[in-house]
Every structure is written in C-alpha cells, then in structure tokens.
Amino acid sequence: FLALTWNLSLYHQRMSADTKNSTSQTSSNVRGLKDTFGKWAQADPILLSDEQMQKFIVEGYVQVNTGLSKEELEHLYERMSTLLYDPEQSPSKGDNPNDNVLTMLPEFRRVTEAPAFRGALTSILGPGYVEHAHKRIHDLQPKHMGGAQAPQAWHKDQLTPTAMPPHHHPHWVMVLFYCQDTPKIMGPTDIMPGTQYDPLTEYMSDDSRNLRLQAAGKAGTITIVHFDIVHRGPINLHKSTTRFMIKLNYRRTASPVATGPSWNIKSAVFQVPKTLPFCNALPLWVNTWEWLQGKNGFASLESAMKEYKGSTPPDDISELVEALDRSHEETKTGSDTPNSYAYWLAANFGQKGIQALLEALQNSQPHPRWHFNDIYTQLHPTAYALGANGGEEAVTIILKALREEIKFV
C-alpha cells in the first residue's frame, strides 16, 4: 500500500509538472521541459562503481554530480528564492512548500531524471525504487543576516510510519541536492560517517571524537546518505549567499535476491576502502556487500580480514557476548562496535555463535540504547546479526524462539 501511494505521488507530481500553471514563469519553464525532458529521462543511467558502492556501505554516503548546466542551476536557485522569499510571486505565498515543492518547481524533475541521479539510486536501491512523498527546501541564510545562529543537535531522522526499526542493509536513502556551489563556509549538511549502523547514543551530543564531515560540493551535486546516518543542519558563515538544499527520500521495492547486483559490478569480492570511519564493522560491511548481490552470509570476509589489518575478532564466544552491551562511548578509534561484535558471532562460530546470539537477545534487558517508543525503535545488535547469517541453523533457532514467544524476537 505504501509503495503504491508513493508511486501515485510520483506520478501526480510528474503530471503536475506538465499541467500546473501557477505562474506565467512556471508555465514557460514547463513548455521548455517538454522539448528536452524526454531525451534526458531516456538516457541510460550512470551506475556507481564497486569503489563507490563500498564507500557507501562503509561510510554511509556517496556524492555524484547530476550534470545540469550552469543556466539550469542558476534558474533553480532563483526559483527557490522566489518560492520562499517573494510572497507576491510565490504560489506558496512565501511559505515553504514542503511536500508540494516539485509541483511548484516542476523544473526540478531535470535533477531526479538525470542519468547520474537515476544511476546512483538504482545502484543502491535497485531497479523500481520509489520516491517518498515527503520533501523540503532547506534554506540557510548567512548567520549575520539572521540565519541559524548555532548548528542543530546531532540526530537521526525517523522512518515512516514512525517507530519502524532501522535497517542495516540499504532500504532507504536521503538525497541532498545543492543548486549552488556549497563550500564548507556556506554550511553544507554535517554528517558522521559510519554511524548509520549504530543506535542513538550520547556521543552524538558533541564533536569530541572529531567525527564531523561537511558534505560540501559543487553546484549540481547530490549527496546520497544512508537514511540512518547521524547528521545535523549547520550554520552559514558566508558573507552574502543563502544556501538552498532540497531533501528527498527514496526506498527500495525489491530484494536483491530478485534483481541481483544493480551497480556496475566488476568483482564480487569486497575490497576494504582506503578511507575508513572511526570504527571497525568489517563483518557488517561484508554482509551488506553480499546482500546487495542477492546473497547472504560473509563470503568475502576472509580476504577482507587479510586486507584490513588488525580486524581479527576475539576467539572466545563469551568475550564477544559480553561486548554486545558495551557502550559506544567505550569504543576506541578503529575498534569494533556492539553491532560488529554481533556480526562476528554470526560469521565465525557457526551454530554455537547463533545460539549465543539468541541467548544474548533473550537475556537482554531494556536499555536506553535499545528502546521502543512511538517515535524511534532501535533493535538489539543480535537481532540484526541473526538475520544476517541466513543459514539453516539460524532459521531453525529463530523459528523455535518465535514459538516460545521470546521477548524481542
């Protein structure tokens, strides 16, 4: 039902781009789109490479440029400025159009139908991905001109419907588009690479670990981020230029089991990227790589361990189980996280590891890091690792647990 709703929303927005004449300027722009949109939308998508996909898996983001012309990007900037700051000319009377932004800015379909845009989303989410109805223009005026005086708090966005647990495997992404050059001084979105796999914890409250990365980029750049990455809105220290950004959400509709790998794959073996986040989640990264190829398990893990020095897990199952509830604040740079300890158990210890995961899940106590409420649900690390194994022994043990009504299963 949700997928049908989002498809209908996408269809309605595209139809609106050809029919809605909110102003004479928009009508003229739509007529111009009819001459060029077809060839642009029909061009083959530009798929991501193995290296780009591995970067996304590990760091939680990847950037590509949509290839729009300077004139098109300048036009989009002017139209966003009009929408938000010129009530006399704006169909929204100066209010943020939010979910209706693409109805009032139909020219933006040049972005979403760009070969690089479609190719990047197809690579990560597979063919048939859908656009969520929620959208928003994020404008950020310079600080000295009345813009934000301090950054937002670090946070993760909520899935729709709310309280759905997040996925480690890429089912959802956010897309951030800048129509103007956005250097660091102008306040591009701040992200914490590698945090997409971990729950909300206290370490998000400051920059003591120096995890912040400013997703700067040239005009026309899209930054695609894992939906669960930690991020925040910054401040704009530019002397005069307002920063405009449009945020959109997309989700996959098909399992990779049905589609196979959807990027420009050259090698089925996971290669450890040169740039790594602060933590080591090697078995989780490898499992995600395998899952995106329509497989499950940890086929590339042995070769990846040789490449990523110092990634050998503890040999003692009890030591790994104890580490499952370790606070993220205790994780030293380069070491494992609670999630990666769970995946090590699933990857290296066969049925004993699966049984240990289930017992750890059964014995887990409510904790602020693994909480359930109306807004956000974060599962215990063992729940993800049990699903990642995919082996017959895991299925047998999980089915038994379901029959016994074990909490959290």
mmCIF file of C-alpha atoms in Angstrom:
data_model
loop_
_atom_site.group_PDB
_atom_site.id
_atom_site.type_symbol
_atom_site.label_atom_id
_atom_site.label_comp_id
_atom_site.label_asym_id
_atom_site.label_seq_id
_atom_site.Cartn_x
_atom_site.Cartn_y
_atom_site.Cartn_z
ATOM 1 C CA PHE A 1 0.000 0.000 0.000
ATOM 2 C CA LEU A 2 2.765 2.452 0.898
ATOM 3 C CA ALA A 3 4.678 1.637 -2.280
ATOM 4 C CA LEU A 4 1.500 2.229 -4.333
ATOM 5 C CA THR A 5 0.905 5.529 -2.529
ATOM 6 C CA TRP A 6 4.454 6.714 -3.243
ATOM 7 C CA ASN A 7 4.193 5.674 -6.899
ATOM 8 C CA LEU A 8 0.922 7.577 -7.251
ATOM 9 C CA SER A 9 2.540 10.577 -5.583
ATOM 10 C CA LEU A 10 5.441 10.454 -8.042
ATOM 11 C CA TYR A 11 3.002 10.124 -10.969
ATOM 12 C CA HIS A 12 0.920 13.043 -9.723
ATOM 13 C CA GLN A 13 3.985 15.255 -9.375
ATOM 14 C CA ARG A 14 5.173 14.461 -12.887
ATOM 15 C CA MET A 15 1.709 15.137 -14.318
ATOM 16 C CA SER A 16 1.611 18.370 -12.367
ATOM 17 C CA ALA A 17 4.903 19.390 -13.963
ATOM 18 C CA ASP A 18 3.154 19.381 -17.353
ATOM 19 C CA THR A 19 -0.207 20.804 -16.373
ATOM 20 C CA LYS A 20 0.019 23.208 -13.445
ATOM 21 C CA ASN A 21 0.405 26.844 -14.428
ATOM 22 C CA SER A 22 0.773 28.530 -11.069
ATOM 23 C CA THR A 23 2.597 31.482 -12.639
ATOM 24 C CA SER A 24 3.410 32.526 -16.180
ATOM 25 C CA GLN A 25 7.096 31.861 -15.441
ATOM 26 C CA THR A 26 6.413 28.271 -14.377
ATOM 27 C CA SER A 27 4.216 27.703 -17.436
ATOM 28 C CA SER A 28 7.035 28.840 -19.707
ATOM 29 C CA ASN A 29 9.501 26.599 -17.903
ATOM 30 C CA VAL A 30 7.225 23.575 -18.314
ATOM 31 C CA ARG A 31 6.906 24.203 -22.045
ATOM 32 C CA GLY A 32 10.693 24.276 -22.244
ATOM 33 C CA LEU A 33 10.907 20.992 -20.363
ATOM 34 C CA LYS A 34 8.767 19.213 -22.967
ATOM 35 C CA ASP A 35 11.464 19.748 -25.575
ATOM 36 C CA THR A 36 14.375 18.387 -23.522
ATOM 37 C CA PHE A 37 12.994 16.158 -20.769
ATOM 38 C CA GLY A 38 12.367 13.092 -22.938
ATOM 39 C CA LYS A 39 15.944 12.558 -24.137
ATOM 40 C CA TRP A 40 17.329 13.280 -20.655
ATOM 41 C CA ALA A 41 14.972 10.809 -18.963
ATOM 42 C CA GLN A 42 15.530 8.096 -21.578
ATOM 43 C CA ALA A 43 19.338 8.149 -21.437
ATOM 44 C CA ASP A 44 20.971 5.146 -19.801
ATOM 45 C CA PRO A 45 21.565 5.610 -16.050
ATOM 46 C CA ILE A 46 25.157 6.146 -14.951
ATOM 47 C CA LEU A 47 25.680 3.376 -12.413
ATOM 48 C CA LEU A 48 28.039 3.504 -9.448
ATOM 49 C CA SER A 49 31.316 1.573 -9.417
ATOM 50 C CA ASP A 50 32.412 -1.074 -6.913
ATOM 51 C CA GLU A 51 34.531 1.540 -5.138
ATOM 52 C CA GLN A 52 31.616 3.971 -4.823
ATOM 53 C CA MET A 53 29.314 1.250 -3.504
ATOM 54 C CA GLN A 54 31.885 0.111 -0.952
ATOM 55 C CA LYS A 55 32.331 3.711 0.184
ATOM 56 C CA PHE A 56 28.569 3.990 0.688
ATOM 57 C CA ILE A 57 28.461 0.725 2.654
ATOM 58 C CA VAL A 58 31.324 1.738 4.944
ATOM 59 C CA GLU A 59 30.898 5.494 5.356
ATOM 60 C CA GLY A 60 27.172 5.817 4.722
ATOM 61 C CA TYR A 61 27.319 8.384 1.942
ATOM 62 C CA VAL A 62 28.396 8.956 -1.651
ATOM 63 C CA GLN A 63 28.363 12.056 -3.860
ATOM 64 C CA VAL A 64 27.787 12.424 -7.608
ATOM 65 C CA ASN A 65 27.136 15.407 -9.849
ATOM 66 C CA THR A 66 23.890 15.496 -11.814
ATOM 67 C CA GLY A 67 25.404 17.293 -14.809
ATOM 68 C CA LEU A 68 22.890 20.134 -15.060
ATOM 69 C CA SER A 69 24.052 23.226 -16.913
ATOM 70 C CA LYS A 70 25.062 26.437 -15.176
ATOM 71 C CA GLU A 71 21.940 28.132 -16.545
ATOM 72 C CA GLU A 72 19.646 25.406 -15.195
ATOM 73 C CA LEU A 73 21.243 25.525 -11.754
ATOM 74 C CA GLU A 74 21.049 29.316 -11.587
ATOM 75 C CA HIS A 75 17.401 29.132 -12.611
ATOM 76 C CA LEU A 76 16.648 26.635 -9.824
ATOM 77 C CA TYR A 77 18.353 28.930 -7.313
ATOM 78 C CA GLU A 78 16.259 31.893 -8.447
ATOM 79 C CA ARG A 79 13.030 29.883 -8.337
ATOM 80 C CA MET A 80 13.716 28.614 -4.797
ATOM 81 C CA SER A 81 14.468 32.144 -3.700
ATOM 82 C CA THR A 82 11.174 33.295 -5.180
ATOM 83 C CA LEU A 83 9.211 30.470 -3.575
ATOM 84 C CA LEU A 84 10.480 31.252 -0.079
ATOM 85 C CA TYR A 85 11.170 34.978 -0.104
ATOM 86 C CA ASP A 86 8.767 36.619 -2.597
ATOM 87 C CA PRO A 87 5.167 36.196 -1.379
ATOM 88 C CA GLU A 88 3.813 38.247 -4.303
ATOM 89 C CA GLN A 89 5.263 35.855 -6.901
ATOM 90 C CA SER A 90 5.338 32.621 -4.920
ATOM 91 C CA PRO A 91 2.491 30.077 -5.357
ATOM 92 C CA SER A 92 3.058 29.194 -1.696
ATOM 93 C CA LYS A 93 2.864 32.859 -0.687
ATOM 94 C CA GLY A 94 6.362 32.702 0.742
ATOM 95 C CA ASP A 95 5.761 29.618 2.891
ATOM 96 C CA ASN A 96 7.926 26.552 2.439
ATOM 97 C CA PRO A 97 6.001 24.313 0.007
ATOM 98 C CA ASN A 98 7.388 21.201 1.718
ATOM 99 C CA ASP A 99 5.828 18.098 0.113
ATOM 100 C CA ASN A 100 4.458 20.225 -2.744
ATOM 101 C CA VAL A 101 7.841 21.574 -3.786
ATOM 102 C CA LEU A 102 8.029 19.585 -7.022
ATOM 103 C CA THR A 103 4.524 20.674 -8.010
ATOM 104 C CA MET A 104 5.603 24.300 -7.631
ATOM 105 C CA LEU A 105 9.072 23.653 -9.026
ATOM 106 C CA PRO A 106 8.491 21.188 -11.888
ATOM 107 C CA GLU A 107 11.874 22.046 -13.407
ATOM 108 C CA PHE A 108 13.428 20.034 -10.594
ATOM 109 C CA ARG A 109 12.481 16.844 -12.453
ATOM 110 C CA ARG A 110 15.537 17.594 -14.575
ATOM 111 C CA VAL A 111 17.507 16.648 -11.460
ATOM 112 C CA THR A 112 15.650 13.460 -10.488
ATOM 113 C CA GLU A 113 15.688 12.169 -14.072
ATOM 114 C CA ALA A 114 19.372 12.952 -14.655
ATOM 115 C CA PRO A 115 21.281 9.788 -15.684
ATOM 116 C CA ALA A 116 23.699 10.193 -12.768
ATOM 117 C CA PHE A 117 20.829 10.637 -10.281
ATOM 118 C CA ARG A 118 18.893 7.616 -11.534
ATOM 119 C CA GLY A 119 22.044 5.542 -11.816
ATOM 120 C CA ALA A 120 23.173 6.233 -8.253
ATOM 121 C CA LEU A 121 19.778 5.389 -6.762
ATOM 122 C CA THR A 122 19.400 2.293 -8.923
ATOM 123 C CA SER A 123 22.836 1.134 -7.798
ATOM 124 C CA ILE A 124 21.999 1.451 -4.097
ATOM 125 C CA LEU A 125 18.260 0.716 -4.010
ATOM 126 C CA GLY A 126 17.829 -1.485 -7.060
ATOM 127 C CA PRO A 127 15.520 -1.001 -10.037
ATOM 128 C CA GLY A 128 11.988 0.142 -9.284
ATOM 129 C CA TYR A 129 12.914 2.384 -6.346
ATOM 130 C CA VAL A 130 10.196 4.843 -5.305
ATOM 131 C CA GLU A 131 10.189 8.426 -4.135
ATOM 132 C CA HIS A 132 8.636 9.138 -0.763
ATOM 133 C CA ALA A 133 6.062 11.926 -0.598
ATOM 134 C CA HIS A 134 7.995 13.953 1.974
ATOM 135 C CA LYS A 135 10.265 16.657 0.554
ATOM 136 C CA ARG A 136 11.529 20.010 1.731
ATOM 137 C CA ILE A 137 13.583 23.012 0.695
ATOM 138 C CA HIS A 138 16.169 23.685 3.408
ATOM 139 C CA ASP A 139 17.256 27.297 3.163
ATOM 140 C CA LEU A 140 20.140 28.572 5.272
ATOM 141 C CA GLN A 141 20.759 32.293 5.286
ATOM 142 C CA PRO A 142 24.134 33.670 6.438
ATOM 143 C CA LYS A 143 24.414 33.851 10.216
ATOM 144 C CA HIS A 144 24.963 37.617 10.266
ATOM 145 C CA MET A 145 21.826 38.099 8.123
ATOM 146 C CA GLY A 146 19.547 36.342 10.591
ATOM 147 C CA GLY A 147 20.201 32.729 9.636
ATOM 148 C CA ALA A 148 20.798 29.917 12.123
ATOM 149 C CA GLN A 149 22.998 31.069 14.991
ATOM 150 C CA ALA A 150 24.037 27.569 16.065
ATOM 151 C CA PRO A 151 24.042 24.098 14.480
ATOM 152 C CA GLN A 152 21.187 21.687 15.058
ATOM 153 C CA ALA A 153 21.600 18.867 17.545
ATOM 154 C CA TRP A 154 23.033 15.687 16.034
ATOM 155 C CA HIS A 155 20.174 13.317 15.200
ATOM 156 C CA LYS A 156 18.781 10.562 13.023
ATOM 157 C CA ASP A 157 15.575 11.011 11.043
ATOM 158 C CA GLN A 158 12.508 8.877 11.685
ATOM 159 C CA LEU A 159 11.170 6.306 9.289
ATOM 160 C CA THR A 160 7.587 6.487 8.038
ATOM 161 C CA PRO A 161 5.422 5.167 9.609
ATOM 162 C CA THR A 162 7.172 6.215 12.789
ATOM 163 C CA ALA A 163 8.679 3.659 15.158
ATOM 164 C CA MET A 164 9.724 1.316 12.329
ATOM 165 C CA PRO A 165 13.115 -0.148 13.227
ATOM 166 C CA PRO A 166 16.007 0.953 11.013
ATOM 167 C CA HIS A 167 17.705 -1.344 8.513
ATOM 168 C CA HIS A 168 21.409 -2.035 8.310
ATOM 169 C CA HIS A 169 21.052 -3.045 4.674
ATOM 170 C CA PRO A 170 20.176 -0.090 2.406
ATOM 171 C CA HIS A 171 16.403 0.019 2.116
ATOM 172 C CA TRP A 172 16.080 3.808 2.443
ATOM 173 C CA VAL A 173 18.251 6.776 1.482
ATOM 174 C CA MET A 174 18.078 10.541 1.773
ATOM 175 C CA VAL A 175 19.177 12.679 -1.160
ATOM 176 C CA LEU A 176 20.513 16.195 -0.565
ATOM 177 C CA PHE A 177 20.743 18.432 -3.650
ATOM 178 C CA TYR A 178 22.552 21.768 -3.881
ATOM 179 C CA CYS A 179 21.901 24.071 -6.834
ATOM 180 C CA GLN A 180 24.763 26.417 -5.869
ATOM 181 C CA ASP A 181 28.411 25.757 -5.068
ATOM 182 C CA THR A 182 28.363 24.823 -1.385
ATOM 183 C CA PRO A 183 31.799 25.084 0.206
ATOM 184 C CA LYS A 184 32.301 24.417 3.894
ATOM 185 C CA ILE A 185 31.896 28.089 4.812
ATOM 186 C CA MET A 186 28.339 28.063 3.420
ATOM 187 C CA GLY A 187 27.134 25.296 5.727
ATOM 188 C CA PRO A 188 26.673 22.035 3.840
ATOM 189 C CA THR A 189 24.951 19.335 5.869
ATOM 190 C CA ASP A 190 27.131 17.851 8.622
ATOM 191 C CA ILE A 191 27.282 14.048 8.785
ATOM 192 C CA MET A 192 29.111 11.480 10.924
ATOM 193 C CA PRO A 193 30.418 8.810 8.507
ATOM 194 C CA GLY A 194 29.978 5.247 9.711
ATOM 195 C CA THR A 195 27.244 5.988 12.254
ATOM 196 C CA GLN A 196 24.408 4.587 10.130
ATOM 197 C CA TYR A 197 24.701 1.194 11.820
ATOM 198 C CA ASP A 198 24.627 2.323 15.439
ATOM 199 C CA PRO A 199 21.850 3.462 17.757
ATOM 200 C CA LEU A 200 21.215 6.873 19.213
ATOM 201 C CA THR A 201 23.797 7.360 21.952
ATOM 202 C CA GLU A 202 25.281 10.138 23.981
ATOM 203 C CA TYR A 203 28.336 10.551 21.767
ATOM 204 C CA MET A 204 26.199 12.463 19.276
ATOM 205 C CA SER A 205 25.914 15.423 21.613
ATOM 206 C CA ASP A 206 29.292 16.947 20.737
ATOM 207 C CA ASP A 207 32.263 16.707 18.385
ATOM 208 C CA SER A 208 34.683 15.304 20.943
ATOM 209 C CA ARG A 209 35.615 12.474 18.578
ATOM 210 C CA ASN A 210 36.045 14.773 15.594
ATOM 211 C CA LEU A 211 33.607 12.637 13.592
ATOM 212 C CA ARG A 212 32.055 15.575 11.747
ATOM 213 C CA LEU A 213 32.265 15.694 7.961
ATOM 214 C CA GLN A 214 30.862 18.603 5.979
ATOM 215 C CA ALA A 215 29.218 17.275 2.811
ATOM 216 C CA ALA A 216 30.434 20.137 0.632
ATOM 217 C CA GLY A 217 30.076 20.028 -3.142
ATOM 218 C CA LYS A 218 29.888 21.921 -6.413
ATOM 219 C CA ALA A 219 26.574 23.152 -7.813
ATOM 220 C CA GLY A 220 24.527 20.225 -9.098
ATOM 221 C CA THR A 221 25.943 17.746 -6.580
ATOM 222 C CA ILE A 222 23.749 15.230 -4.822
ATOM 223 C CA THR A 223 24.850 13.665 -1.554
ATOM 224 C CA ILE A 224 23.151 10.298 -1.057
ATOM 225 C CA VAL A 225 23.207 9.196 2.570
ATOM 226 C CA HIS A 226 22.073 6.034 4.338
ATOM 227 C CA PHE A 227 18.785 7.006 5.966
ATOM 228 C CA ASP A 228 20.079 6.220 9.458
ATOM 229 C CA ILE A 229 23.284 8.244 9.349
ATOM 230 C CA VAL A 230 23.807 10.789 12.122
ATOM 231 C CA HIS A 231 23.565 14.317 10.712
ATOM 232 C CA ARG A 232 22.614 17.903 11.511
ATOM 233 C CA GLY A 233 21.943 21.283 9.962
ATOM 234 C CA PRO A 234 24.947 23.630 10.367
ATOM 235 C CA ILE A 235 25.388 27.420 10.195
ATOM 236 C CA ASN A 236 26.170 29.512 7.120
ATOM 237 C CA LEU A 237 29.218 31.757 7.588
ATOM 238 C CA HIS A 238 29.237 33.103 4.035
ATOM 239 C CA LYS A 239 29.139 36.892 3.825
ATOM 240 C CA SER A 240 26.158 37.137 1.482
ATOM 241 C CA THR A 241 24.876 33.921 -0.153
ATOM 242 C CA THR A 242 21.900 31.918 1.088
ATOM 243 C CA ARG A 243 22.355 28.166 0.812
ATOM 244 C CA PHE A 244 19.457 26.249 -0.713
ATOM 245 C CA MET A 245 19.135 22.478 -0.452
ATOM 246 C CA ILE A 246 16.289 20.170 -1.437
ATOM 247 C CA LYS A 247 15.966 16.952 0.564
ATOM 248 C CA LEU A 248 14.172 13.914 -0.811
ATOM 249 C CA ASN A 249 13.703 10.351 0.445
ATOM 250 C CA TYR A 250 13.736 7.132 -1.574
ATOM 251 C CA ARG A 251 13.279 3.460 -0.780
ATOM 252 C CA ARG A 252 13.803 0.133 -2.493
ATOM 253 C CA THR A 253 10.870 -2.029 -3.561
ATOM 254 C CA ALA A 254 12.615 -5.275 -4.494
ATOM 255 C CA SER A 255 15.026 -7.605 -2.762
ATOM 256 C CA PRO A 256 18.446 -8.044 -4.375
ATOM 257 C CA VAL A 257 17.618 -11.758 -4.406
ATOM 258 C CA ALA A 258 15.188 -10.927 -7.213
ATOM 259 C CA THR A 259 17.273 -8.300 -9.028
ATOM 260 C CA GLY A 260 20.889 -9.259 -8.432
ATOM 261 C CA PRO A 261 23.561 -6.551 -8.126
ATOM 262 C CA SER A 262 22.293 -3.310 -9.667
ATOM 263 C CA TRP A 263 25.516 -1.283 -9.962
ATOM 264 C CA ASN A 264 28.434 -1.555 -12.394
ATOM 265 C CA ILE A 265 29.920 -4.538 -10.575
ATOM 266 C CA LYS A 266 33.360 -5.759 -11.644
ATOM 267 C CA SER A 267 34.279 -8.002 -8.716
ATOM 268 C CA ALA A 268 32.119 -9.974 -6.293
ATOM 269 C CA VAL A 269 34.810 -9.699 -3.606
ATOM 270 C CA PHE A 270 34.597 -6.893 -1.036
ATOM 271 C CA GLN A 271 37.600 -4.563 -1.087
ATOM 272 C CA VAL A 272 38.239 -2.500 2.044
ATOM 273 C CA PRO A 273 38.096 1.216 1.088
ATOM 274 C CA LYS A 274 41.128 3.413 1.676
ATOM 275 C CA THR A 275 39.101 5.860 3.776
ATOM 276 C CA LEU A 276 37.521 4.285 6.842
ATOM 277 C CA PRO A 277 35.245 5.653 9.591
ATOM 278 C CA PHE A 278 36.271 5.698 13.243
ATOM 279 C CA CYS A 279 35.007 2.174 13.945
ATOM 280 C CA ASN A 280 35.609 -1.297 12.563
ATOM 281 C CA ALA A 281 32.433 -3.038 11.400
ATOM 282 C CA LEU A 282 34.083 -5.332 8.867
ATOM 283 C CA PRO A 283 31.703 -8.322 9.115
ATOM 284 C CA LEU A 284 28.711 -5.982 8.851
ATOM 285 C CA TRP A 285 30.194 -4.260 5.771
ATOM 286 C CA VAL A 286 30.934 -7.588 4.118
ATOM 287 C CA ASN A 287 27.452 -8.925 4.852
ATOM 288 C CA THR A 288 25.855 -5.815 3.339
ATOM 289 C CA TRP A 289 28.041 -6.212 0.224
ATOM 290 C CA GLU A 290 26.927 -9.832 -0.121
ATOM 291 C CA TRP A 291 23.261 -8.931 0.472
ATOM 292 C CA LEU A 292 23.341 -6.309 -2.276
ATOM 293 C CA GLN A 293 24.433 -9.042 -4.687
ATOM 294 C CA GLY A 294 21.410 -11.140 -3.766
ATOM 295 C CA LYS A 295 23.363 -13.429 -1.476
ATOM 296 C CA ASN A 296 23.687 -13.717 2.281
ATOM 297 C CA GLY A 297 26.432 -14.573 4.707
ATOM 298 C CA PHE A 298 30.076 -13.497 4.733
ATOM 299 C CA ALA A 299 31.786 -14.955 1.650
ATOM 300 C CA SER A 300 34.304 -12.106 1.282
ATOM 301 C CA LEU A 301 35.166 -11.862 4.968
ATOM 302 C CA GLU A 302 38.326 -13.965 4.990
ATOM 303 C CA SER A 303 40.011 -11.992 2.195
ATOM 304 C CA ALA A 304 38.829 -8.710 3.718
ATOM 305 C CA MET A 305 40.340 -9.646 7.087
ATOM 306 C CA LYS A 306 43.727 -10.107 5.437
ATOM 307 C CA GLU A 307 43.409 -6.729 3.772
ATOM 308 C CA TYR A 308 42.166 -4.899 6.862
ATOM 309 C CA LYS A 309 44.947 -5.497 9.360
ATOM 310 C CA GLY A 310 44.017 -5.834 12.994
ATOM 311 C CA SER A 311 40.434 -6.917 12.313
ATOM 312 C CA THR A 312 40.638 -10.404 13.816
ATOM 313 C CA PRO A 313 37.826 -10.878 16.363
ATOM 314 C CA PRO A 314 38.222 -12.449 19.805
ATOM 315 C CA ASP A 315 38.289 -16.260 19.809
ATOM 316 C CA ASP A 316 36.193 -16.512 22.963
ATOM 317 C CA ILE A 317 32.410 -16.521 22.414
ATOM 318 C CA SER A 318 31.754 -15.327 25.958
ATOM 319 C CA GLU A 319 34.007 -12.320 25.394
ATOM 320 C CA LEU A 320 32.036 -11.385 22.285
ATOM 321 C CA VAL A 321 28.705 -11.796 24.059
ATOM 322 C CA GLU A 322 29.875 -9.565 26.895
ATOM 323 C CA ALA A 323 30.865 -6.918 24.355
ATOM 324 C CA LEU A 324 27.377 -6.790 22.834
ATOM 325 C CA ASP A 325 26.164 -4.397 25.529
ATOM 326 C CA ARG A 326 29.325 -2.319 25.595
ATOM 327 C CA SER A 327 28.665 1.401 25.467
ATOM 328 C CA HIS A 328 29.541 3.049 22.181
ATOM 329 C CA GLU A 329 31.382 5.687 24.207
ATOM 330 C CA GLU A 330 33.873 2.985 25.191
ATOM 331 C CA THR A 331 34.676 2.176 21.569
ATOM 332 C CA LYS A 332 38.164 3.322 20.750
ATOM 333 C CA THR A 333 39.031 4.551 17.289
ATOM 334 C CA GLY A 334 39.492 1.608 14.948
ATOM 335 C CA SER A 335 37.934 -0.959 17.280
ATOM 336 C CA ASP A 336 34.709 -2.904 16.982
ATOM 337 C CA THR A 337 31.244 -1.647 17.919
ATOM 338 C CA PRO A 338 28.482 -3.667 19.653
ATOM 339 C CA ASN A 339 26.925 -4.302 16.233
ATOM 340 C CA SER A 340 30.139 -5.649 14.739
ATOM 341 C CA TYR A 341 30.653 -7.979 17.728
ATOM 342 C CA ALA A 342 27.228 -9.465 16.980
ATOM 343 C CA TYR A 343 28.122 -9.947 13.323
ATOM 344 C CA TRP A 344 31.430 -11.586 14.283
ATOM 345 C CA LEU A 345 29.416 -14.143 16.262
ATOM 346 C CA ALA A 346 27.169 -14.809 13.269
ATOM 347 C CA ALA A 347 30.093 -15.053 10.850
ATOM 348 C CA ASN A 348 32.734 -17.100 12.690
ATOM 349 C CA PHE A 349 31.161 -19.508 15.165
ATOM 350 C CA GLY A 350 28.503 -21.476 13.257
ATOM 351 C CA GLN A 351 25.607 -22.870 15.261
ATOM 352 C CA LYS A 352 27.320 -22.058 18.572
ATOM 353 C CA GLY A 353 27.502 -18.407 17.550
ATOM 354 C CA ILE A 354 23.847 -18.352 16.510
ATOM 355 C CA GLN A 355 22.804 -19.943 19.797
ATOM 356 C CA ALA A 356 24.886 -17.407 21.723
ATOM 357 C CA LEU A 357 23.212 -14.562 19.799
ATOM 358 C CA LEU A 358 19.745 -15.865 20.588
ATOM 359 C CA GLU A 359 20.545 -16.324 24.280
ATOM 360 C CA ALA A 360 22.010 -12.804 24.407
ATOM 361 C CA LEU A 361 18.844 -11.460 22.803
ATOM 362 C CA GLN A 362 16.658 -13.450 25.175
ATOM 363 C CA ASN A 363 18.566 -12.208 28.234
ATOM 364 C CA SER A 364 18.875 -8.576 27.139
ATOM 365 C CA GLN A 365 17.288 -6.008 29.398
ATOM 366 C CA PRO A 366 15.588 -2.751 28.373
ATOM 367 C CA HIS A 367 18.250 -0.137 27.848
ATOM 368 C CA PRO A 368 18.115 3.485 26.616
ATOM 369 C CA ARG A 369 20.195 2.449 23.591
ATOM 370 C CA TRP A 370 17.791 -0.319 22.533
ATOM 371 C CA HIS A 371 14.464 1.371 23.129
ATOM 372 C CA PHE A 372 10.921 1.130 21.822
ATOM 373 C CA ASN A 373 8.565 4.119 21.676
ATOM 374 C CA ASP A 374 6.161 5.920 19.359
ATOM 375 C CA ILE A 375 8.964 7.747 17.547
ATOM 376 C CA TYR A 376 12.004 5.531 17.244
ATOM 377 C CA THR A 377 12.651 1.819 17.619
ATOM 378 C CA GLN A 378 16.211 0.521 17.826
ATOM 379 C CA LEU A 379 16.751 -3.213 17.834
ATOM 380 C CA HIS A 380 19.368 -5.056 19.838
ATOM 381 C CA PRO A 381 22.508 -5.830 17.757
ATOM 382 C CA THR A 382 21.831 -9.556 17.985
ATOM 383 C CA ALA A 383 18.557 -9.181 16.063
ATOM 384 C CA TYR A 384 20.375 -7.835 13.024
ATOM 385 C CA ALA A 385 23.135 -10.424 13.178
ATOM 386 C CA LEU A 386 20.656 -13.303 13.402
ATOM 387 C CA GLY A 387 19.036 -12.105 10.203
ATOM 388 C CA ALA A 388 22.382 -11.566 8.508
ATOM 389 C CA ASN A 389 23.538 -15.148 8.911
ATOM 390 C CA GLY A 390 20.864 -16.571 6.645
ATOM 391 C CA GLY A 391 21.926 -20.154 7.355
ATOM 392 C CA GLU A 392 19.623 -23.055 8.071
ATOM 393 C CA GLU A 393 20.795 -23.227 11.680
ATOM 394 C CA ALA A 394 19.798 -19.582 12.240
ATOM 395 C CA VAL A 395 16.342 -20.121 10.731
ATOM 396 C CA THR A 396 15.743 -23.214 12.864
ATOM 397 C CA ILE A 397 16.751 -21.449 16.078
ATOM 398 C CA ILE A 398 14.735 -18.308 15.282
ATOM 399 C CA LEU A 399 11.595 -20.324 14.477
ATOM 400 C CA LYS A 400 11.941 -22.153 17.786
ATOM 401 C CA ALA A 401 12.285 -18.802 19.580
ATOM 402 C CA LEU A 402 9.158 -17.476 17.901
ATOM 403 C CA ARG A 403 7.154 -20.470 19.048
ATOM 404 C CA GLU A 404 8.378 -19.847 22.596
ATOM 405 C CA GLU A 405 7.414 -16.168 22.392
ATOM 406 C CA ILE A 406 10.825 -14.953 23.463
ATOM 407 C CA LYS A 407 10.883 -11.202 24.056
ATOM 408 C CA PHE A 408 12.378 -9.023 21.274
ATOM 409 C CA VAL A 409 12.367 -11.862 18.689
#
